[in-house]
Short mmCIF file of C-alpha atoms and ligand atoms in Angstrom, two decimals:
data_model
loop_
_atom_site.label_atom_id
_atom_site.label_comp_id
_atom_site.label_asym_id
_atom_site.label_seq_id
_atom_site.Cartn_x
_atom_site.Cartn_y
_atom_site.Cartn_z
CA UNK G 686 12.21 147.51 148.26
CA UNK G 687 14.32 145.49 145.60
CA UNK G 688 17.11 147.64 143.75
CA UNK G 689 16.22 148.82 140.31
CA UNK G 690 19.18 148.36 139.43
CA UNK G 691 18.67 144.96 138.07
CA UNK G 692 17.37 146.56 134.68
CA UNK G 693 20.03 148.57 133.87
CA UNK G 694 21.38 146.13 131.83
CA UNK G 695 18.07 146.12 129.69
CA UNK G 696 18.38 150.07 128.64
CA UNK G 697 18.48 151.66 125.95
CA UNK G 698 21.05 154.82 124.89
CA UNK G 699 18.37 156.83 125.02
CA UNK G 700 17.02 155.47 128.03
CA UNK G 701 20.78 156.00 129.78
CA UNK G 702 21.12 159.48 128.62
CA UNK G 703 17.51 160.12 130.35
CA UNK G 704 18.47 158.87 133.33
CA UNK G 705 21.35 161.17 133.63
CA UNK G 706 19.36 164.06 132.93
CA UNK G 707 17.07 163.12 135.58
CA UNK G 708 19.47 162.88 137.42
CA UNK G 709 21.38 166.00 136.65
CA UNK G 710 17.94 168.36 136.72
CA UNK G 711 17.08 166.60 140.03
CA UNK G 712 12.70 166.48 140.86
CA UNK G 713 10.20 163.61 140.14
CA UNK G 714 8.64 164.84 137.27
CA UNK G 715 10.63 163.04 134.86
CA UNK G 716 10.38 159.33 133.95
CA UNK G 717 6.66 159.12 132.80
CA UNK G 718 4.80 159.09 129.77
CA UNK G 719 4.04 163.09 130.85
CA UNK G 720 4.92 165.30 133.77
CA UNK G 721 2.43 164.99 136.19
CA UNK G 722 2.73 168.85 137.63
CA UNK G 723 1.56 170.13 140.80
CA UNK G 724 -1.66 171.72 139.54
CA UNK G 725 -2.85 168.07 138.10
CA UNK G 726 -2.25 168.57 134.30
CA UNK G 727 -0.74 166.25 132.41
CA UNK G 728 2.50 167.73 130.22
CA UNK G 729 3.97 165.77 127.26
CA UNK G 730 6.27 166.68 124.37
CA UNK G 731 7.94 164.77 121.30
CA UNK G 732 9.44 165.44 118.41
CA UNK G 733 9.88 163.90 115.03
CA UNK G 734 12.80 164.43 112.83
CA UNK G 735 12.61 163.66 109.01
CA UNK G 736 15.19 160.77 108.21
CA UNK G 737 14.70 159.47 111.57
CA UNK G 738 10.52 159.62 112.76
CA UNK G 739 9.75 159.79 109.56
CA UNK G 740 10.19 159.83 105.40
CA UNK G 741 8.68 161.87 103.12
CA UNK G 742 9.18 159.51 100.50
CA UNK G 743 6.75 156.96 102.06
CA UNK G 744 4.62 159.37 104.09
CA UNK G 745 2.76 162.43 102.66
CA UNK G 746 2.89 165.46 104.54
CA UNK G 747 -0.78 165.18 105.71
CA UNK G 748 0.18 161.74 107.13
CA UNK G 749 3.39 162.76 108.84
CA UNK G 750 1.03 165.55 110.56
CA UNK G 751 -1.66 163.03 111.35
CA UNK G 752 0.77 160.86 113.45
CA UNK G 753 2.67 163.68 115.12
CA UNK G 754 -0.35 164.47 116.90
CA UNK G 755 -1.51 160.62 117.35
CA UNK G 756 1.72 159.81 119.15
CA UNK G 757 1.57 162.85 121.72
CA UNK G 758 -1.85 161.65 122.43
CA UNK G 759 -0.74 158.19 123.08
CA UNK G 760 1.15 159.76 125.72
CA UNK G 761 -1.95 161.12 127.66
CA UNK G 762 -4.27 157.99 126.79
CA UNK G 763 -0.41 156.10 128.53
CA UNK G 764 -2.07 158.09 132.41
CA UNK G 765 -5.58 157.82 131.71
CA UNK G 766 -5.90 161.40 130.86
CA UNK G 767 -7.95 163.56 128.74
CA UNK G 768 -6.30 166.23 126.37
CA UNK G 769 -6.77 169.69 126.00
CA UNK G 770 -4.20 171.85 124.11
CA UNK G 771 -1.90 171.07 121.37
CA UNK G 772 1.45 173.27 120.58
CA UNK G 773 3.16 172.89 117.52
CA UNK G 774 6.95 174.04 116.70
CA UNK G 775 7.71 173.36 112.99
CA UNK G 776 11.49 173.69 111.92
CA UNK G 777 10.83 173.87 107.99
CA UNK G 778 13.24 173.32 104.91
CA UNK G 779 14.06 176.73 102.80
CA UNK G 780 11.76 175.10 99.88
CA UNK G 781 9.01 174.01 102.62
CA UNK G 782 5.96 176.03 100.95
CA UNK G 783 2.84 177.98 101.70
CA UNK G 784 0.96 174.49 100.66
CA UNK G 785 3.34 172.16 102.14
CA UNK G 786 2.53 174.03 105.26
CA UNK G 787 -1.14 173.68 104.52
CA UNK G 788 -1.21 169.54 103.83
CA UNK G 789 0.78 169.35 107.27
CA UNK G 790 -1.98 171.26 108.88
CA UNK G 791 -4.43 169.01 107.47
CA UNK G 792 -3.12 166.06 109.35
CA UNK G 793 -2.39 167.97 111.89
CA UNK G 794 -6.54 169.62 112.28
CA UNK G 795 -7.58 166.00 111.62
CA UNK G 796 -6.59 164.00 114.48
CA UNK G 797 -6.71 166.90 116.84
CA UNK G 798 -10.71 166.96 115.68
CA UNK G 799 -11.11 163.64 115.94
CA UNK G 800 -9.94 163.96 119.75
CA UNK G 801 -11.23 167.17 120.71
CA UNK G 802 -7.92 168.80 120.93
CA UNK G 803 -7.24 172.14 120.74
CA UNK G 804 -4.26 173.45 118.95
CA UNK G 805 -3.41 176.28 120.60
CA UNK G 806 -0.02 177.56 119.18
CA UNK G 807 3.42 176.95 118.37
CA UNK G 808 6.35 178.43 116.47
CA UNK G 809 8.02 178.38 112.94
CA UNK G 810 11.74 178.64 111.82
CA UNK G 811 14.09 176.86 109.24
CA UNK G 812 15.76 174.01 109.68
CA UNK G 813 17.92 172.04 106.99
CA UNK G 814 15.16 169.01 107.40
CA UNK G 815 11.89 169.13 108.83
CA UNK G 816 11.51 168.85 112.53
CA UNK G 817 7.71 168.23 114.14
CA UNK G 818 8.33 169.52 118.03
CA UNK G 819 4.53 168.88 120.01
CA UNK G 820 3.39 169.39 123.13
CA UNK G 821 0.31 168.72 124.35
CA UNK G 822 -1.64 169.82 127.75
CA UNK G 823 -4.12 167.05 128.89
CA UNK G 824 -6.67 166.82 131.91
CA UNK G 825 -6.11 164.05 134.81
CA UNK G 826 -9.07 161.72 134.87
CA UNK G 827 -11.44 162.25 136.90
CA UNK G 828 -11.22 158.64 138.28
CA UNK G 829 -7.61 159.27 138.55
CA UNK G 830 -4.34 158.86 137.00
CA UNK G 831 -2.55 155.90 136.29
CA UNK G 832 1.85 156.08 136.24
CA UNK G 833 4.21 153.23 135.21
CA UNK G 834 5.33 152.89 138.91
CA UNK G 835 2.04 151.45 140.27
CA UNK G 836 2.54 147.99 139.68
CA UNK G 837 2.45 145.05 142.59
CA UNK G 838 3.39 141.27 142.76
CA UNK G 839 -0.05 139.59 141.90
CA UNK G 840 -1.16 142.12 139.49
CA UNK G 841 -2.29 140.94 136.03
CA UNK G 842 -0.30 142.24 133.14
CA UNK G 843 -2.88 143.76 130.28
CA UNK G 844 -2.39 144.86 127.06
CA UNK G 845 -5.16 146.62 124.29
CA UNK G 846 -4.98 145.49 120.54
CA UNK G 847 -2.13 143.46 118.49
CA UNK G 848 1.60 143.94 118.39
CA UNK G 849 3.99 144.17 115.28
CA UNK G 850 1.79 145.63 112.44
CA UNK G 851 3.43 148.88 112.56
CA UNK G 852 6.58 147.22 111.94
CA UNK G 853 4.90 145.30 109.30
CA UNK G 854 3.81 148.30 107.79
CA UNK G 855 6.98 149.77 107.74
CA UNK G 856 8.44 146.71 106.01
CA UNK G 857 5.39 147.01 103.34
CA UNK G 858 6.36 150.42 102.66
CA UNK G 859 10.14 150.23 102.74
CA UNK G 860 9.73 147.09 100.49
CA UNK G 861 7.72 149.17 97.57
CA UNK G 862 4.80 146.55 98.34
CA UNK G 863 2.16 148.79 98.59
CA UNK G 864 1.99 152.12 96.01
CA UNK G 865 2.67 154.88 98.59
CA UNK G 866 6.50 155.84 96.93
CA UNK G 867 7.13 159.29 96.00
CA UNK G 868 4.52 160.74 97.99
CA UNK G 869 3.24 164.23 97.35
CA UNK G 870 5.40 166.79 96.21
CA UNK G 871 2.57 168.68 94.66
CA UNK G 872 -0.78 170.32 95.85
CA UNK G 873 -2.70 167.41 94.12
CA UNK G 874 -0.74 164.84 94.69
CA UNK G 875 -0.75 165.82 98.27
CA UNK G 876 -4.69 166.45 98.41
CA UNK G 877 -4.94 162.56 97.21
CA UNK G 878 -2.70 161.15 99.75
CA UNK G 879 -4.27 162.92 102.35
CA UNK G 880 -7.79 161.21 101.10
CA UNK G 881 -6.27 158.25 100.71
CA UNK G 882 -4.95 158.11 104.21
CA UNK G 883 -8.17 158.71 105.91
CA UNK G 884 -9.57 155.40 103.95
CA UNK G 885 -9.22 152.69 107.00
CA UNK G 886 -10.30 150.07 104.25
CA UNK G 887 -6.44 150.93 103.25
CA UNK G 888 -4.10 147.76 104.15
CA UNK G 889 -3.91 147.01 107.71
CA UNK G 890 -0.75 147.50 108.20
CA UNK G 891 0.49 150.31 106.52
CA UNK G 892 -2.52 151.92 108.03
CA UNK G 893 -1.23 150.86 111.09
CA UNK G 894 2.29 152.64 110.47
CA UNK G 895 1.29 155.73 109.12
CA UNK G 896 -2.26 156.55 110.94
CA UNK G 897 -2.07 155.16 114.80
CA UNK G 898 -4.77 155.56 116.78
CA UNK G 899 -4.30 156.84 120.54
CA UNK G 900 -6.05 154.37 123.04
CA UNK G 901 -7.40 157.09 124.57
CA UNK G 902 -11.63 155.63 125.26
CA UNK G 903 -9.42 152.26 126.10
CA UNK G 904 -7.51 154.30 128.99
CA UNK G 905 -10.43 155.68 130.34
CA UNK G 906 -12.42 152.44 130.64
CA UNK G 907 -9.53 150.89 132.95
CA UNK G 908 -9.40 153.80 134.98
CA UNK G 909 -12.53 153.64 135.02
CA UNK G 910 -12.43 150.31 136.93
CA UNK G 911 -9.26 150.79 138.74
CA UNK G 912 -9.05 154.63 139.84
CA UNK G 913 -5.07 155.33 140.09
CA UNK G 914 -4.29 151.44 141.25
CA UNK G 915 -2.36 149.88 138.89
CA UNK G 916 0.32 150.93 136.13
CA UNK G 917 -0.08 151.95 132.32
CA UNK G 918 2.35 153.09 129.67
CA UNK G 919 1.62 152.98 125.76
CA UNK G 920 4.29 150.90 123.77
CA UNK G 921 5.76 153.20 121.87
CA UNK G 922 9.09 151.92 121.74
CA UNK G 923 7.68 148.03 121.45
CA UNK G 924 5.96 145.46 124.15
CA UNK G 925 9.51 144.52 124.98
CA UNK G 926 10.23 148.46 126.19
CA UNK G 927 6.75 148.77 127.85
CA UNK G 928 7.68 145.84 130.40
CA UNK G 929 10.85 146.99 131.18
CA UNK G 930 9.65 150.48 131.92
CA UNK G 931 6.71 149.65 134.32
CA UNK G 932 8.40 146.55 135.86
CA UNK G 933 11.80 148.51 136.50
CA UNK G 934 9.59 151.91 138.09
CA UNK G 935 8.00 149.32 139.98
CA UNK G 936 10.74 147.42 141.35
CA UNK G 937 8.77 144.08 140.13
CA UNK G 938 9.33 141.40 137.90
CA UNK G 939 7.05 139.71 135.38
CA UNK G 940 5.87 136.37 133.66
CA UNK G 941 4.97 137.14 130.52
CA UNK G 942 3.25 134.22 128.24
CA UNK G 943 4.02 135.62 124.57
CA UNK G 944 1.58 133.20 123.17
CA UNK G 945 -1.43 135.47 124.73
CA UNK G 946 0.00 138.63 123.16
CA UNK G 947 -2.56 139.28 120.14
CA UNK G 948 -1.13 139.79 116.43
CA UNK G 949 -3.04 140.26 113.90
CA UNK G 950 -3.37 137.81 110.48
CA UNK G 951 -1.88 140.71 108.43
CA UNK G 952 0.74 140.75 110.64
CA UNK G 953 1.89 136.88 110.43
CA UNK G 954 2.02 137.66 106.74
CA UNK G 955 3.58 139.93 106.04
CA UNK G 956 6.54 138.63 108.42
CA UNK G 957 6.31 135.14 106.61
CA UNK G 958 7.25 137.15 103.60
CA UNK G 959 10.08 138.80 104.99
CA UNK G 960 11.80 135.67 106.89
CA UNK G 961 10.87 137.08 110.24
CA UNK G 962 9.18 135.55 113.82
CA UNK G 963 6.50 138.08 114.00
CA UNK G 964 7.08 137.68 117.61
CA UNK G 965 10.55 140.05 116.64
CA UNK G 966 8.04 142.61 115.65
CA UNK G 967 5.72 142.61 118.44
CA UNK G 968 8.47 143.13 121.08
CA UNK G 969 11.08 145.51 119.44
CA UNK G 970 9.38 146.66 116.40
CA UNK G 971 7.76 149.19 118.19
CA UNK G 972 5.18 152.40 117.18
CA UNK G 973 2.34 150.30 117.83
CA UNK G 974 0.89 152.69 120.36
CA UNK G 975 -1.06 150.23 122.03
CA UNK G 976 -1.30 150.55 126.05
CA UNK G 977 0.38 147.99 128.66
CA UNK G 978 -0.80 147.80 131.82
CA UNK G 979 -1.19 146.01 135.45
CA UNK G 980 -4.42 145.60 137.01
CA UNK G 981 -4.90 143.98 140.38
CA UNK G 982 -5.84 140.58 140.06
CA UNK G 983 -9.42 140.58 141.93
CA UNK G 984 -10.19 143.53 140.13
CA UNK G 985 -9.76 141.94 136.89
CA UNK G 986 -11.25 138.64 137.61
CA UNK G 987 -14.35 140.93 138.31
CA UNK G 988 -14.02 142.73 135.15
CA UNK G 989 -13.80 139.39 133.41
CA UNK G 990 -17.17 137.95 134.73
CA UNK G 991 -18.54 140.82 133.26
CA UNK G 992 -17.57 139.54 129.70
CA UNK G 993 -14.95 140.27 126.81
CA UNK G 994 -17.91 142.66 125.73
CA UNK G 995 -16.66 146.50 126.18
CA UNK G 996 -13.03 145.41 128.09
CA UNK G 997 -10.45 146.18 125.08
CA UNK G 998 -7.62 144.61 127.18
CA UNK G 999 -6.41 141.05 127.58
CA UNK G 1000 -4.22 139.24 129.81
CA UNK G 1001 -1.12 138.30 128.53
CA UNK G 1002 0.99 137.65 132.53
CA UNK G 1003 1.47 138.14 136.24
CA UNK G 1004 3.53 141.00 138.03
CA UNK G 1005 6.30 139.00 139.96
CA UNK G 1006 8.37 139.72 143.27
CA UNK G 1007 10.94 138.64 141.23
CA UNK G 1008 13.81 141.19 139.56
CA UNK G 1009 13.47 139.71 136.06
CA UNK G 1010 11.07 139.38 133.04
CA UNK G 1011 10.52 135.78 131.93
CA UNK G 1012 8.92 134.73 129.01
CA UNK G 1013 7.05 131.77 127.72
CA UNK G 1014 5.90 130.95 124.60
CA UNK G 1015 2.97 128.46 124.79
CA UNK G 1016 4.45 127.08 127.51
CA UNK G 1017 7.41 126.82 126.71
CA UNK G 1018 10.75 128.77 128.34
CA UNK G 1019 11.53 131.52 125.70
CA UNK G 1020 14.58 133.88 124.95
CA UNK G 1021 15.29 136.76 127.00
CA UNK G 1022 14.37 139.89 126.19
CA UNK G 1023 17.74 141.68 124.13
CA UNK G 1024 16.99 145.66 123.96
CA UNK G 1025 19.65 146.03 121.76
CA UNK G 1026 17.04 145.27 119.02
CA UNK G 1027 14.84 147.78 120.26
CA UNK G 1028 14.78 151.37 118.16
CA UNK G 1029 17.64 153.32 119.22
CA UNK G 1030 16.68 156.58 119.23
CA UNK G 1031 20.51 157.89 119.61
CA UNK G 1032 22.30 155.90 117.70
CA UNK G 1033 24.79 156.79 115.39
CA UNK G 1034 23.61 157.72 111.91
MG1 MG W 1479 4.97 157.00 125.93
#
């Protein structure tokens, strides 16, 4: 067993601050996408804070309550599993009204629809800015459940989707490129945005900012295939924080080939524009929500003869007995990773 030490270096604050509650609460249960508890459900909260999650002058209400449920369920669809229940603690403004409540609801009832998710009760108190607090209750798979520790030397590292077009969103929006500025602050204003932001013709993008999608169907195919062999997480916090979660609860390194890590057209745009490697964005930008796993290699080669057709992952590098992540980029020896560019979610304001 190699020391995990080795990725200390590569944390976070946040990260650091989690690891000393874990270790000052003492148990197992903490360190995953969700708890894994002893009667097999899976147990995951977050919370979004206006100013930091989220801004109300480039997301409408009905948005911001859209993806407050999306990233909770990206959580569940990180193990494989299938949700249930969905609480919901709002901490509201003094001037937060009966119908600002109502378009948050909206987003809210909308993706828990769409996923069969049950909301199933919460709380409500004041706050100077508005505070989103979730928790949602999910099902272990019944082919199993997959953690971030369950990685090996050999495996295949997989990945669903393209990296970076949140970020590229978020540059569209903070940029004024796209017309979604002053949103709702009125019933009707708020009723269009919350049309508007169920139109996936909308720009890539920005749709990819404000209105994730959990890969929950794509979690269940691969457990599908492996049972609980392997390791998952979703990138929340960008590709570059997905490795160095799985390969440090692993006690593994990787060899990562950046060139095989999928972004999308929109994506190489919209960084041209702004003066940027898009490859920036795909490993720190982060809220991308897509899933990173490792699959044993005869496993996957199996999958593979079975065609691209129906397998929403792709390879993008090998699990190493190794205690660091190297990267290539078509070949070629690439930059380390540097966390400091990843979001800090406790830095100082
Ligand atoms: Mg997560």
């Amino acid at each position: 067993m190699k020391a995990v030490s080795s990725f200390s270096g590569l944390l976070t604050g946040e990260q650091k601050i989690i690891e000393s509650i874990k270790s000052w609460v003492g148990g197992n249960l903490i360190g995953d996408d969700c708890a894994l508890i002893a009667c097999q459900l899976l147990v995951s909260t977050d919370a979004l804070v206006e100013g930091i999650h989220f801004r109300r002058d480039l997301m409408s209400l009905g948005q911001v309550g859209w993806k407050a449920v999306a990233v909770n369920l990206s959580d569940i669809a990180a193990m494989a599993g299938r949700p249930r229940y969905l609480f919901v603690n709002v901490c509201a403004p003094p001037d937060f009204a009966e119908s600002d409540f109502r378009c948050l609801y909206q987003g809210i009832t909308d993706c828990a629809r769409q996923y069969r998710l049950i909301v199933a009760g919460g709380d409500i108190t004041k706050s100077e800015k508005l505070m989103l607090s979730l928790t949602v209750i999910g099902d272990v798979h019944e082919n199993g459940c997959l953690t971030r520790s369950g990685a090996k030397p050999g495996d295949v590292v997989i990945a669903t989707g393209d990296f970076g077009a949140s970020r590229a969103g978020l540059f569209q929006l903070l940029s004024g490129q796209v017309g979604n500025r002053k949103a709702a602050t009125t019933q009707a204003r708020e009723n269009a945005e919350t049309s508007k932001s169920t139109d996936h013709t909308r720009d890539y993008a920005i749709n990819r900012h404000i209105r994730p999608l959990p890969r929950l169907s794509e979690s269940w195919t691969l457990v599908a295939k492996t049972g609980s062999t392997g390791a998952l997480m979703d990138a929340s916090d960008g590709l570059a924080d997905a490795l160095v979660q799985i390969a440090r609860a692993s006690s593994v390194g990787m060899m990562i080939e950046l060139g095989s890590v999928p972004i999308h057209g929109k994506t190489k745009k919209v960084a041209a524009e702004a003066g940027v490697d898009p490859m920036e964005w795909v490993l720190y930008g982060g809220e991308d929500y897509e899933l990173v796993g490792c699959i044993d290699a005869n496993v996957w080669g199996e999958w593979r003869k079975e065609g691209s057709k129906g397998n929403p992952f792709v390879p993008i590098g090998i699990v190493t007995d190794g205690t660091t992540i190297d990267l290539t980029r078509h070949g070629a020896v690439a930059p380390p990773l540097d966390m400091s560019k990843c979001f800090q979610h406790l830095a100082p304001t």
